[in-house]
Amino acid sequence: MKVGIVQQAFMGEKAKTVVETINVIEEAVLQGAQLVVLQELHQSRYFCITEDPENFALAKDFDDDVAFWGEIAKKAGVVLVTSLFEKRAPGLYHNTAVVFEKDGTVAGRYRKMHIPDDPGFYEKFYFTPGDGGFEPIDTSVGRLGVLVCWDQWYPEAARLMTLNGAEILIYPTAIGWFDEDDEAEKARQLDAWITIQRAHAIANGLPVVSVNRVGKEFDPSGQIDGIRFWGNSFVCGPQGEFLARCGATDAETKVVEIDTARVESVRNIWPFLRDRRIDAYENLTKRYIFKP
Amino acid sequence: MKVGIVQQAFMGEKAKTVVETINVIEEAVLQGAQLVVLQELHQSRYFCITEDPENFALAKDFDDDVAFWGEIAKKAGVVLVTSLFEKRAPGLYHNTAVVFEKDGTVAGRYRKMHIPDDPGFYEKFYFTPGDGGFEPIDTSVGRLGVLVCWDQWYPEAARLMTLNGAEILIYPTAIGWFDEDDEAEKARQLDAWITIQRAHAIANGLPVVSVNRVGKEFDPSGQIDGIRFWGNSFVCGPQGEFLARCGATDAETKVVEIDTARVESVRNIWPFLRDRRIDAYENLTKRYIFKP
């Protein structure tokens, strides 16, 4: 199976960015991609950099956006993972990955379950946590375990997608550095981000596809300087082995061959699913247990 | 806090090996170690390489072994994590980490919960899975989340230790290569093993200490050639950053300073525990959910 990963920088306006996205989707398909994965909130700047009620307007065209990307998937003839700002009702918004079949129909939708909130990433203001659980999405190229960004720090999310039959884990994401952090801290952050996602591949014996944005985006409120999105989109196999990795600074599109048969051979030498102590995991649904 | 990690090769007999272990514990303490961690089943060869009922005799002196290592801990004045073959009753054996306080008393015990079984690692024949859950052990140097070897592939184990108040995760282990595997496969296996344990540090915001054996041990039954234990014992901090790492071939003792205050600062910038979706994790106690 060939997957295309599209790492982009926001180009200042939606229309221009979307045109570029369409171009690179078509390029990826020309190179044989059967599945294309876009980055988190790929239509817009990363607006969660500040809390501003005006930004809810970015979700007002959600239904049109869905129809639009369906047309793009159909035209390109490719299974497409998008990441959109969904207005579900007034005052009720989600960070939603919509997955399209190659005929343009909606294959399924995943509403981001884990929502971050820290300086420059004020997502709890914008996004209601998903209420649909960790359900993979069936497509003609396989059963896709689509998760989004902050989910990538949670082994529970990857595991539940696996138990629900995911054949691949997919993370559209938007994460970056603050320029004011020192180089050692930046290196630790990037390495941790890659390491934990490769570990989801290893723990679950599944390939992982992670697509991040690049480029610096400034905080219009001036509260912080901005975020330098660190790119480094990558694909790894079921032992966590790199199959492709992008750089930290430029827009890049890569088409990567994934040997889906390796899932079975790797799980047969490392049968982790066999030995889970499900009789002893009950407390995973607790917030915290220890009382000092 | 200074931790000593003791990576050893089995020296052909218990007495000789144990004398060497005592020597390096004392060396580590001289270098300031307040906690020393030994590798899995450090008193003996890795007997699980074949299934032989004669090997149960290795556990017959368990009570004496416990008394012995208590004396060593007391003499060295150090908190000591050992890994012993425990006879609990005839026909009922465990792979048990016994932790000693620096006064020689038993601080606690952890019976390995996840038991592997694959060619050359026939542990299901020898070890009954632990029935004590994932309970950290309180010591004068902190609340230790002691897990053993195969547990290291399970994010659930690390998470439950964390929820139960562990301040550090500790893995005595015995893992290695088959010489007949190609170099690329060996590299993937070692890298996966390191990656997933670093990911436990990251997911839980805790330091991780992993101590593995080295040296080639042959299969006395001749069914397989043997196992070349890959060493690479390491210590990492709560972002998964390496603090120390041993090589793949030699016995090594390292004393490593761990800045325990970093747990709190890292968890404050990456508050993963805050956002766990405990309302949506119930199915983690299922074996598998998807029905094709």
Coordinates of C-alpha atoms in Angstrom, one line a residue:
Chain A
M1 CA 0.0 0.0 0.0
K2 CA 1.3 3.4 -0.9
V3 CA 0.6 6.4 1.3
G4 CA 1.2 10.0 0.5
I5 CA 2.0 12.4 3.3
V6 CA 1.5 16.1 2.8
Q7 CA 3.6 18.4 5.1
Q8 CA 2.7 22.0 4.5
A9 CA 3.1 25.5 5.7
F10 CA 0.0 27.8 5.9
M11 CA 0.3 30.2 3.0
G12 CA -1.5 33.2 4.6
E13 CA -5.0 32.5 3.3
K14 CA -7.3 29.5 2.9
A15 CA -7.8 29.6 -0.8
K16 CA -4.1 29.7 -1.7
T17 CA -3.3 27.0 0.8
V18 CA -6.1 24.7 -0.4
V19 CA -5.0 25.1 -4.1
E20 CA -1.5 24.1 -3.1
T21 CA -2.9 21.1 -1.1
I22 CA -4.8 19.9 -4.1
N23 CA -1.7 20.2 -6.3
V24 CA 0.3 18.0 -4.0
I25 CA -2.5 15.5 -3.6
E26 CA -2.5 15.1 -7.4
E27 CA 1.3 14.8 -7.4
A28 CA 1.2 12.1 -4.7
V29 CA -1.4 10.2 -6.7
L30 CA 0.7 10.4 -9.8
Q31 CA 3.4 8.8 -7.7
G32 CA 1.1 6.0 -6.9
A33 CA -0.4 7.0 -3.6
Q34 CA -3.7 5.2 -2.8
L35 CA -4.1 7.0 0.5
V36 CA -3.2 10.6 1.2
V37 CA -2.9 12.1 4.7
L38 CA -3.1 15.8 5.3
Q39 CA -1.9 17.7 8.4
E40 CA -4.1 18.9 11.3
L41 CA -6.4 21.8 10.4
H42 CA -4.7 22.1 7.0
Q43 CA -7.1 24.7 5.6
S44 CA -6.2 27.4 8.0
R45 CA -3.5 28.8 10.2
Y46 CA -3.2 27.1 13.6
F47 CA -5.8 29.5 15.1
C48 CA -5.6 27.9 18.6
I49 CA -2.5 29.9 19.2
T50 CA -4.8 32.4 20.9
E51 CA -8.3 32.4 22.3
D52 CA -10.6 34.5 20.1
P53 CA -14.3 33.8 19.7
E54 CA -14.1 35.3 16.2
N55 CA -12.2 32.1 15.2
F56 CA -15.4 30.0 15.5
A57 CA -16.3 31.5 12.2
L58 CA -13.7 29.3 10.6
A59 CA -16.0 26.4 11.2
K60 CA -19.1 27.9 9.6
D61 CA -18.5 26.3 6.2
F62 CA -17.9 22.8 7.6
D63 CA -20.5 21.1 5.5
D64 CA -19.2 22.9 2.4
D65 CA -15.7 21.9 3.3
V66 CA -16.7 18.3 3.6
A67 CA -18.4 18.4 0.2
F68 CA -15.4 20.2 -1.3
W69 CA -12.8 17.6 -0.1
G70 CA -15.1 14.8 -1.2
E71 CA -14.9 16.2 -4.7
I72 CA -11.1 16.4 -4.5
A73 CA -10.8 12.8 -3.3
K74 CA -13.1 11.7 -6.1
K75 CA -11.2 13.7 -8.7
A76 CA -7.9 12.3 -7.5
G77 CA -9.3 8.8 -7.0
V78 CA -7.7 8.5 -3.7
V79 CA -8.6 7.8 -0.1
L80 CA -8.1 11.1 1.7
V81 CA -7.7 11.9 5.4
T82 CA -8.6 15.5 6.1
S83 CA -8.6 17.5 9.3
L84 CA -11.3 20.1 9.6
F85 CA -12.9 22.4 12.2
E86 CA -16.4 21.1 12.7
K87 CA -19.4 23.2 13.8
R88 CA -21.8 20.6 15.2
A89 CA -24.1 23.2 16.8
P90 CA -23.8 26.8 18.0
G91 CA -21.2 26.7 20.8
L92 CA -20.3 23.0 20.1
Y93 CA -17.3 22.5 17.9
H94 CA -14.9 19.6 17.2
N95 CA -11.5 19.0 15.8
T96 CA -12.5 16.4 13.3
A97 CA -10.7 14.2 10.8
V98 CA -13.0 13.4 7.9
V99 CA -11.9 10.5 5.8
F100 CA -13.1 10.2 2.2
E101 CA -13.4 7.1 0.0
K102 CA -11.8 7.4 -3.4
D103 CA -15.3 7.9 -4.9
G104 CA -15.7 11.0 -2.8
T105 CA -18.1 9.6 -0.3
V106 CA -17.5 10.1 3.4
A107 CA -15.9 6.9 4.7
G108 CA -16.0 8.1 8.3
R109 CA -15.2 10.7 10.8
Y110 CA -13.1 10.9 13.9
R111 CA -13.6 13.6 16.5
K112 CA -10.3 14.3 18.4
M113 CA -10.7 12.7 21.8
H114 CA -7.8 14.2 23.8
I115 CA -7.7 18.0 23.7
P116 CA -4.6 19.9 24.8
D117 CA -4.4 23.2 26.5
D118 CA -1.2 24.9 27.1
P119 CA 0.3 28.3 26.2
G120 CA -0.1 28.7 22.4
F121 CA -2.2 25.6 22.1
Y122 CA -5.5 26.8 23.6
E123 CA -7.6 23.9 22.1
K124 CA -9.9 23.4 25.1
F125 CA -11.4 26.8 24.3
Y126 CA -12.3 25.7 20.7
F127 CA -12.8 22.0 20.7
T128 CA -15.3 19.8 22.6
P129 CA -13.6 16.4 23.2
G130 CA -14.9 13.8 20.9
D131 CA -17.8 11.5 22.1
G132 CA -17.4 8.8 19.4
G133 CA -14.6 6.8 21.1
F134 CA -11.7 5.2 19.2
E135 CA -13.4 3.7 16.2
P136 CA -11.3 3.0 13.1
I137 CA -12.7 3.9 9.7
D138 CA -13.2 1.3 7.0
T139 CA -11.9 2.2 3.6
S140 CA -11.0 0.5 0.4
V141 CA -7.3 0.6 1.5
G142 CA -7.9 -0.8 4.9
R143 CA -9.3 -0.1 8.3
L144 CA -7.7 3.2 9.3
G145 CA -7.0 4.1 13.0
V146 CA -7.2 7.9 12.6
L147 CA -6.3 9.9 15.7
V148 CA -5.3 13.6 15.9
C149 CA -2.3 15.4 17.4
W150 CA -2.6 15.3 21.3
D151 CA -4.0 11.8 21.0
Q152 CA -0.5 10.8 19.9
W153 CA 0.8 11.1 23.5
Y154 CA -1.7 8.5 24.8
P155 CA -0.9 4.8 24.5
E156 CA -4.5 4.1 25.4
A157 CA -5.8 5.7 22.2
A158 CA -3.4 3.6 20.0
R159 CA -4.3 0.5 21.9
L160 CA -8.0 1.0 21.6
M161 CA -7.8 1.6 17.9
T162 CA -5.8 -1.6 17.6
L163 CA -8.3 -3.6 19.7
N164 CA -11.0 -2.2 17.4
G165 CA -9.2 -3.7 14.4
A166 CA -7.2 -0.8 13.0
E167 CA -4.7 -1.9 10.4
I168 CA -2.7 1.4 10.5
L169 CA -2.4 4.3 12.9
I170 CA -2.7 7.8 11.4
Y171 CA -2.0 11.1 13.1
P172 CA -2.7 14.5 11.4
T173 CA -0.9 16.9 13.8
A174 CA 0.3 20.5 14.4
I175 CA 3.1 20.7 16.9
G176 CA 6.2 22.9 17.1
W177 CA 8.8 24.8 19.0
F178 CA 8.9 28.1 20.8
D179 CA 11.9 30.0 19.4
E180 CA 12.8 31.1 22.9
D181 CA 13.4 27.5 24.1
D182 CA 17.0 26.4 24.0
E183 CA 18.3 23.9 21.4
A184 CA 18.6 21.0 23.9
E185 CA 15.0 21.4 25.0
K186 CA 13.8 21.6 21.4
A187 CA 15.7 18.4 20.5
R188 CA 14.2 16.6 23.5
Q189 CA 10.7 17.7 22.5
L190 CA 11.0 16.6 18.9
D191 CA 12.7 13.3 19.9
A192 CA 10.0 12.6 22.5
W193 CA 7.3 13.2 19.9
I194 CA 8.8 10.8 17.4
T195 CA 9.7 8.2 20.0
I196 CA 6.2 7.9 21.5
Q197 CA 4.6 7.5 18.2
R198 CA 7.1 4.9 17.0
A199 CA 6.3 3.2 20.4
H200 CA 2.6 3.0 19.4
A201 CA 3.7 1.1 16.3
I202 CA 5.8 -1.2 18.4
A203 CA 3.3 -1.9 21.2
N204 CA 0.6 -2.6 18.7
G205 CA 2.5 -4.1 15.7
L206 CA 1.1 -1.6 13.3
P207 CA 2.5 1.0 10.9
V208 CA 2.2 4.6 12.0
V209 CA 1.7 7.6 9.7
S210 CA 2.2 11.1 11.3
V211 CA 1.8 14.3 9.3
N212 CA 2.8 17.6 10.9
R213 CA 2.8 21.2 9.6
V214 CA 5.9 23.4 9.1
G215 CA 6.6 27.0 9.2
K216 CA 6.4 29.7 11.8
E217 CA 3.0 31.1 12.7
F218 CA 2.7 34.3 14.8
D219 CA 0.3 34.9 17.7
P220 CA -2.0 37.7 16.5
S221 CA -2.8 38.6 20.1
G222 CA 0.9 39.2 20.8
Q223 CA 0.6 37.2 24.0
I224 CA 3.3 34.8 22.8
D225 CA 5.7 35.2 19.9
G226 CA 4.5 32.3 17.9
I227 CA 5.0 28.6 17.1
R228 CA 7.6 27.2 14.7
F229 CA 6.0 24.0 13.5
W230 CA 8.7 21.3 13.4
G231 CA 7.6 19.2 10.4
N232 CA 9.3 15.8 10.7
S233 CA 6.3 14.0 9.4
F234 CA 7.1 10.4 9.2
V235 CA 6.0 6.8 8.4
C236 CA 7.2 3.8 10.3
G237 CA 6.6 0.1 10.2
P238 CA 5.3 -2.3 12.9
Q239 CA 8.7 -2.5 14.7
G240 CA 8.8 1.3 14.8
E241 CA 11.4 1.3 11.9
F242 CA 11.4 4.5 9.8
L243 CA 10.1 4.1 6.3
A244 CA 10.2 7.9 5.6
R245 CA 10.9 11.1 7.4
C246 CA 10.5 14.7 6.4
G247 CA 12.7 17.7 7.4
A248 CA 11.9 20.4 9.9
T249 CA 11.6 23.4 7.7
D250 CA 10.0 22.8 4.3
A251 CA 6.8 21.8 2.8
E252 CA 7.3 18.2 1.6
T253 CA 5.2 15.5 0.0
K254 CA 6.4 11.9 0.2
V255 CA 4.9 8.7 -1.2
V256 CA 5.8 5.8 0.9
E257 CA 5.3 2.1 0.3
I258 CA 4.0 0.2 3.4
D259 CA 4.3 -3.6 3.4
T260 CA 1.0 -4.4 5.2
A261 CA 1.9 -8.1 5.4
R262 CA 4.7 -7.3 7.9
V263 CA 2.1 -6.6 10.5
E264 CA 1.3 -10.3 10.8
S265 CA 5.0 -11.5 10.7
V266 CA 6.0 -9.0 13.3
R267 CA 3.1 -9.8 15.6
N268 CA 4.0 -13.5 15.3
I269 CA 7.5 -12.9 16.6
W270 CA 6.4 -10.3 19.2
P271 CA 2.9 -11.5 20.2
F272 CA 2.2 -8.7 22.7
L273 CA -1.5 -8.8 22.2
R274 CA -1.5 -12.4 23.4
D275 CA -0.2 -11.6 26.8
R276 CA -2.0 -8.5 27.9
R277 CA -3.2 -8.9 31.5
I278 CA -6.7 -7.8 30.9
D279 CA -7.6 -9.2 34.4
A280 CA -5.4 -6.6 35.9
Y281 CA -6.0 -3.5 33.8
E282 CA -9.3 -2.3 35.4
N283 CA -7.7 0.7 37.0
L284 CA -6.7 2.2 33.7
T285 CA -10.1 3.9 33.9
K286 CA -9.1 5.7 37.1
R287 CA -7.7 9.3 37.1
Y288 CA -5.2 8.5 39.8
I289 CA -5.0 5.9 42.5
F290 CA -2.2 6.6 44.9
K291 CA -2.9 8.5 48.0
P292 CA 0.3 9.7 49.7
Chain B
M1 CA 19.3 10.6 43.3
K2 CA 22.1 8.4 42.1
V3 CA 21.3 5.0 40.6
G4 CA 23.8 2.3 39.9
I5 CA 23.0 0.0 37.0
V6 CA 24.8 -3.4 36.8
Q7 CA 25.0 -5.0 33.4
Q8 CA 26.6 -8.4 33.7
A9 CA 27.4 -11.6 31.8
F10 CA 26.7 -14.9 33.5
M11 CA 30.1 -16.3 34.6
G12 CA 29.3 -20.0 34.3
E13 CA 28.3 -20.6 37.9
K14 CA 26.2 -18.9 40.5
A15 CA 28.9 -18.4 43.2
K16 CA 31.4 -16.8 40.9
T17 CA 28.7 -14.6 39.3
V18 CA 27.3 -13.5 42.7
V19 CA 30.8 -12.6 44.0
E20 CA 31.3 -10.3 41.0
T21 CA 27.8 -8.8 41.5
I22 CA 28.7 -8.0 45.1
N23 CA 32.0 -6.4 44.0
V24 CA 30.3 -4.1 41.5
I25 CA 27.5 -3.2 43.9
E26 CA 30.2 -2.0 46.3
E27 CA 32.0 -0.1 43.5
A28 CA 28.7 1.6 42.6
V29 CA 28.1 2.6 46.2
L30 CA 31.6 4.0 46.4
Q31 CA 30.7 6.2 43.4
G32 CA 27.6 7.4 45.3
A33 CA 24.8 5.1 44.2
Q34 CA 21.8 5.2 46.6
L35 CA 19.9 2.7 44.6
V36 CA 21.4 -0.3 42.6
V37 CA 19.5 -2.2 40.0
L38 CA 20.5 -5.7 38.9
Q39 CA 19.5 -7.5 35.7
E40 CA 16.8 -10.2 35.4
L41 CA 17.7 -13.5 37.1
H42 CA 21.1 -12.2 37.8
Q43 CA 22.2 -15.2 39.9
S44 CA 22.0 -17.8 37.1
R45 CA 22.2 -18.3 33.4
Y46 CA 19.0 -17.5 31.5
F47 CA 17.6 -21.0 32.0
C48 CA 14.4 -20.3 30.2
I49 CA 16.3 -20.8 26.9
T50 CA 14.9 -24.4 27.1
E51 CA 12.1 -26.2 29.0
D52 CA 13.6 -28.5 31.5
P53 CA 11.9 -29.5 34.8
E54 CA 15.3 -29.8 36.4
N55 CA 15.6 -26.1 36.3
F56 CA 12.9 -25.7 39.0
A57 CA 15.7 -26.7 41.4
L58 CA 17.2 -23.2 40.8
A59 CA 14.4 -21.8 42.9
K60 CA 14.7 -24.1 45.9
D61 CA 17.0 -21.7 47.8
F62 CA 14.7 -18.7 47.3
D63 CA 14.3 -17.9 51.0
D64 CA 18.1 -18.2 51.5
D65 CA 18.7 -16.0 48.4
V66 CA 16.4 -13.3 49.9
A67 CA 18.2 -13.4 53.2
F68 CA 21.6 -13.3 51.4
W69 CA 20.8 -10.3 49.2
G70 CA 19.3 -8.5 52.3
E71 CA 22.7 -8.9 53.9
I72 CA 24.4 -7.5 50.8
A73 CA 22.1 -4.5 50.7
K74 CA 22.7 -3.9 54.4
K75 CA 26.5 -4.2 54.1
A76 CA 26.6 -1.8 51.2
G77 CA 24.0 0.5 52.7
V78 CA 22.0 0.7 49.5
V79 CA 18.5 0.2 48.2
L80 CA 18.8 -2.9 46.0
V81 CA 16.6 -4.2 43.3
T82 CA 17.2 -8.0 42.7
S83 CA 15.6 -10.4 40.3
L84 CA 15.1 -13.9 41.7
F85 CA 13.4 -17.2 40.8
E86 CA 10.8 -17.7 43.5
K87 CA 9.4 -21.0 44.6
R88 CA 6.0 -20.2 46.2
A89 CA 4.8 -23.7 46.4
P90 CA 5.6 -27.0 44.6
G91 CA 4.6 -26.4 41.0
L92 CA 4.1 -22.7 41.6
Y93 CA 7.0 -20.4 40.7
H94 CA 7.4 -16.7 39.9
N95 CA 9.9 -14.4 38.3
T96 CA 10.2 -12.0 41.2
A97 CA 11.9 -8.8 41.8
V98 CA 12.7 -8.4 45.5
V99 CA 13.6 -4.9 46.6
F100 CA 15.7 -4.4 49.8
E101 CA 15.9 -1.3 51.9
K102 CA 19.4 -0.1 52.8
D103 CA 19.1 -1.7 56.2
G104 CA 18.6 -5.1 54.6
T105 CA 14.9 -5.5 55.2
V106 CA 12.6 -6.4 52.3
A107 CA 11.0 -3.2 51.1
G108 CA 8.7 -5.1 48.7
R109 CA 8.4 -7.6 46.0
Y110 CA 7.0 -7.6 42.5
R111 CA 6.0 -10.8 40.7
K112 CA 6.4 -10.4 36.9
M113 CA 2.9 -9.9 35.5
H114 CA 3.5 -10.4 31.7
I115 CA 5.1 -13.7 30.9
P116 CA 6.6 -14.2 27.4
D117 CA 6.9 -17.5 25.5
D118 CA 8.7 -17.7 22.2
P119 CA 11.6 -19.8 20.9
G120 CA 14.4 -19.5 23.4
F121 CA 12.3 -17.6 26.0
Y122 CA 10.1 -20.4 27.3
E123 CA 9.0 -18.4 30.4
K124 CA 5.4 -19.6 30.5
F125 CA 6.8 -23.1 31.4
Y126 CA 8.6 -21.7 34.5
F127 CA 6.7 -18.7 35.7
T128 CA 3.2 -18.3 36.9
P129 CA 2.0 -14.7 36.0
G130 CA 2.1 -12.4 39.0
D131 CA -1.2 -12.0 41.0
G132 CA -0.1 -8.9 42.9
G133 CA -0.9 -6.3 40.2
F134 CA 1.2 -3.2 39.4
E135 CA 2.1 -2.0 42.9
P136 CA 5.1 0.3 43.4
I137 CA 7.5 -0.4 46.3
D138 CA 8.1 2.3 48.9
T139 CA 11.8 2.8 49.8
S140 CA 13.9 5.5 51.4
V141 CA 14.9 6.7 47.9
G142 CA 11.4 6.9 46.5
R143 CA 8.4 4.9 45.4
L144 CA 9.8 2.4 42.8
G145 CA 7.7 1.2 39.9
V146 CA 9.6 -2.1 39.5
L147 CA 8.5 -4.2 36.4
V148 CA 10.4 -7.0 34.7
C149 CA 11.5 -7.6 31.1
W150 CA 8.4 -8.6 29.0
D151 CA 6.4 -6.0 31.0
Q152 CA 8.5 -3.4 29.2
W153 CA 6.5 -3.9 26.0
Y154 CA 3.2 -3.0 27.7
P155 CA 2.2 0.7 28.1
E156 CA -0.6 -0.5 30.4
A157 CA 2.0 -1.7 33.0
A158 CA 3.9 1.6 33.0
R159 CA 0.7 3.6 33.2
L160 CA -0.7 1.6 36.1
M161 CA 2.5 1.9 38.1
T162 CA 2.3 5.7 37.4
L163 CA -1.3 5.9 38.6
N164 CA -0.2 4.0 41.7
G165 CA 2.3 6.7 42.5
A166 CA 5.5 5.4 41.1
E167 CA 8.3 8.0 41.0
I168 CA 10.6 6.0 38.7
L169 CA 10.1 3.0 36.4
I170 CA 12.7 0.1 36.7
Y171 CA 13.1 -2.9 34.4
P172 CA 15.5 -5.7 35.2
T173 CA 15.6 -7.6 31.9
A174 CA 17.2 -10.3 29.8
I175 CA 16.8 -9.9 26.1
G176 CA 19.1 -10.5 23.2
W177 CA 19.6 -11.5 19.6
F178 CA 19.8 -14.7 17.7
D179 CA 23.0 -14.7 15.8
E180 CA 21.3 -16.1 12.7
D181 CA 19.1 -13.0 12.3
D182 CA 20.4 -10.4 9.9
E183 CA 21.9 -7.2 11.1
A184 CA 19.0 -5.1 10.0
E185 CA 16.6 -7.2 12.0
K186 CA 18.9 -7.0 15.0
A187 CA 19.1 -3.3 14.7
R188 CA 15.3 -3.0 14.5
Q189 CA 14.8 -5.2 17.6
L190 CA 17.2 -3.3 19.8
D191 CA 15.9 0.1 18.6
A192 CA 12.3 -1.0 19.3
W193 CA 13.2 -2.2 22.8
I194 CA 14.9 1.1 23.7
T195 CA 12.2 3.2 22.0
I196 CA 9.2 1.6 23.7
Q197 CA 10.8 2.0 27.2
R198 CA 11.7 5.6 26.5
A199 CA 8.1 6.1 25.5
H200 CA 7.0 4.9 28.9
A201 CA 9.1 7.7 30.4
I202 CA 7.5 10.2 28.0
A203 CA 3.9 9.0 28.4
N204 CA 4.2 9.0 32.1
G205 CA 6.6 11.8 32.8
L206 CA 8.9 9.5 34.8
P207 CA 12.6 8.5 34.6
V208 CA 13.2 4.9 33.4
V209 CA 16.0 2.5 34.4
S210 CA 16.4 -0.6 32.3
V211 CA 19.2 -3.1 33.1
N212 CA 19.9 -6.0 30.7
R213 CA 22.4 -8.8 30.7
V214 CA 25.2 -9.3 28.1
G215 CA 27.1 -12.2 26.7
K216 CA 26.1 -15.2 24.7
E217 CA 24.4 -18.1 26.4
F218 CA 24.0 -21.4 24.6
D219 CA 21.0 -23.7 24.6
P220 CA 22.0 -26.9 26.4
S221 CA 19.2 -28.8 24.6
G222 CA 20.6 -27.8 21.2
Q223 CA 17.2 -27.0 20.0
I224 CA 18.4 -23.4 19.2
D225 CA 21.9 -22.1 19.1
G226 CA 21.6 -19.6 21.9
I227 CA 20.9 -16.0 22.8
R228 CA 23.4 -13.1 22.5
F229 CA 22.1 -10.8 25.2
W230 CA 22.4 -7.2 23.8
G231 CA 23.2 -5.2 26.9
N232 CA 22.4 -1.6 26.2
S233 CA 21.2 -1.0 29.7
F234 CA 20.1 2.6 30.0
V235 CA 18.7 5.4 32.1
C236 CA 16.5 8.1 30.7
G237 CA 14.7 11.1 32.1
P238 CA 11.0 12.0 32.0
Q239 CA 11.2 13.3 28.4
G240 CA 12.8 10.1 27.3
E241 CA 16.2 11.8 27.1
F242 CA 19.2 9.5 27.6
L243 CA 21.1 10.0 30.9
A244 CA 23.3 6.9 30.4
R245 CA 23.6 4.0 28.0
C246 CA 25.8 0.9 28.1
G247 CA 27.3 -1.0 25.2
A248 CA 26.2 -4.3 23.7
T249 CA 29.0 -6.6 24.6
D250 CA 30.7 -6.0 27.9
A251 CA 29.8 -6.1 31.6
E252 CA 29.4 -2.5 32.7
T253 CA 28.5 -0.6 35.9
K254 CA 27.4 3.0 35.7
V255 CA 26.3 5.4 38.4
V256 CA 23.8 7.9 37.0
E257 CA 22.5 11.0 38.6
I258 CA 18.7 11.5 38.2
D259 CA 17.2 14.9 38.7
T260 CA 13.9 13.8 40.4
A261 CA 12.6 17.4 40.4
R262 CA 12.4 17.3 36.6
V263 CA 9.3 15.0 36.8
E264 CA 7.2 17.9 38.1
S265 CA 8.5 20.5 35.6
V266 CA 8.1 18.1 32.7
R267 CA 4.6 17.1 33.7
N268 CA 3.7 20.8 34.0
I269 CA 4.6 21.5 30.4
W270 CA 3.2 18.2 29.2
P271 CA 0.2 17.5 31.4
F272 CA -0.7 14.2 29.8
L273 CA -2.2 12.8 33.0
R274 CA -4.7 15.7 33.1
D275 CA -6.3 14.8 29.8
R276 CA -6.7 11.0 29.9
R277 CA -10.2 10.1 28.6
I278 CA -11.0 7.7 31.5
D279 CA -14.6 7.8 30.4
A280 CA -13.6 6.1 27.1
Y281 CA -10.9 3.6 28.2
E282 CA -13.2 0.9 29.5
N283 CA -12.4 -1.5 26.6
L284 CA -8.8 -1.7 27.6
T285 CA -9.8 -4.6 29.7
K286 CA -11.0 -6.5 26.5
R287 CA -8.8 -9.0 24.7
Y288 CA -10.0 -7.8 21.3
I289 CA -13.1 -6.1 20.1
F290 CA -13.2 -6.0 16.3
K291 CA -15.2 -8.7 14.6
P292 CA -14.4 -8.7 10.9

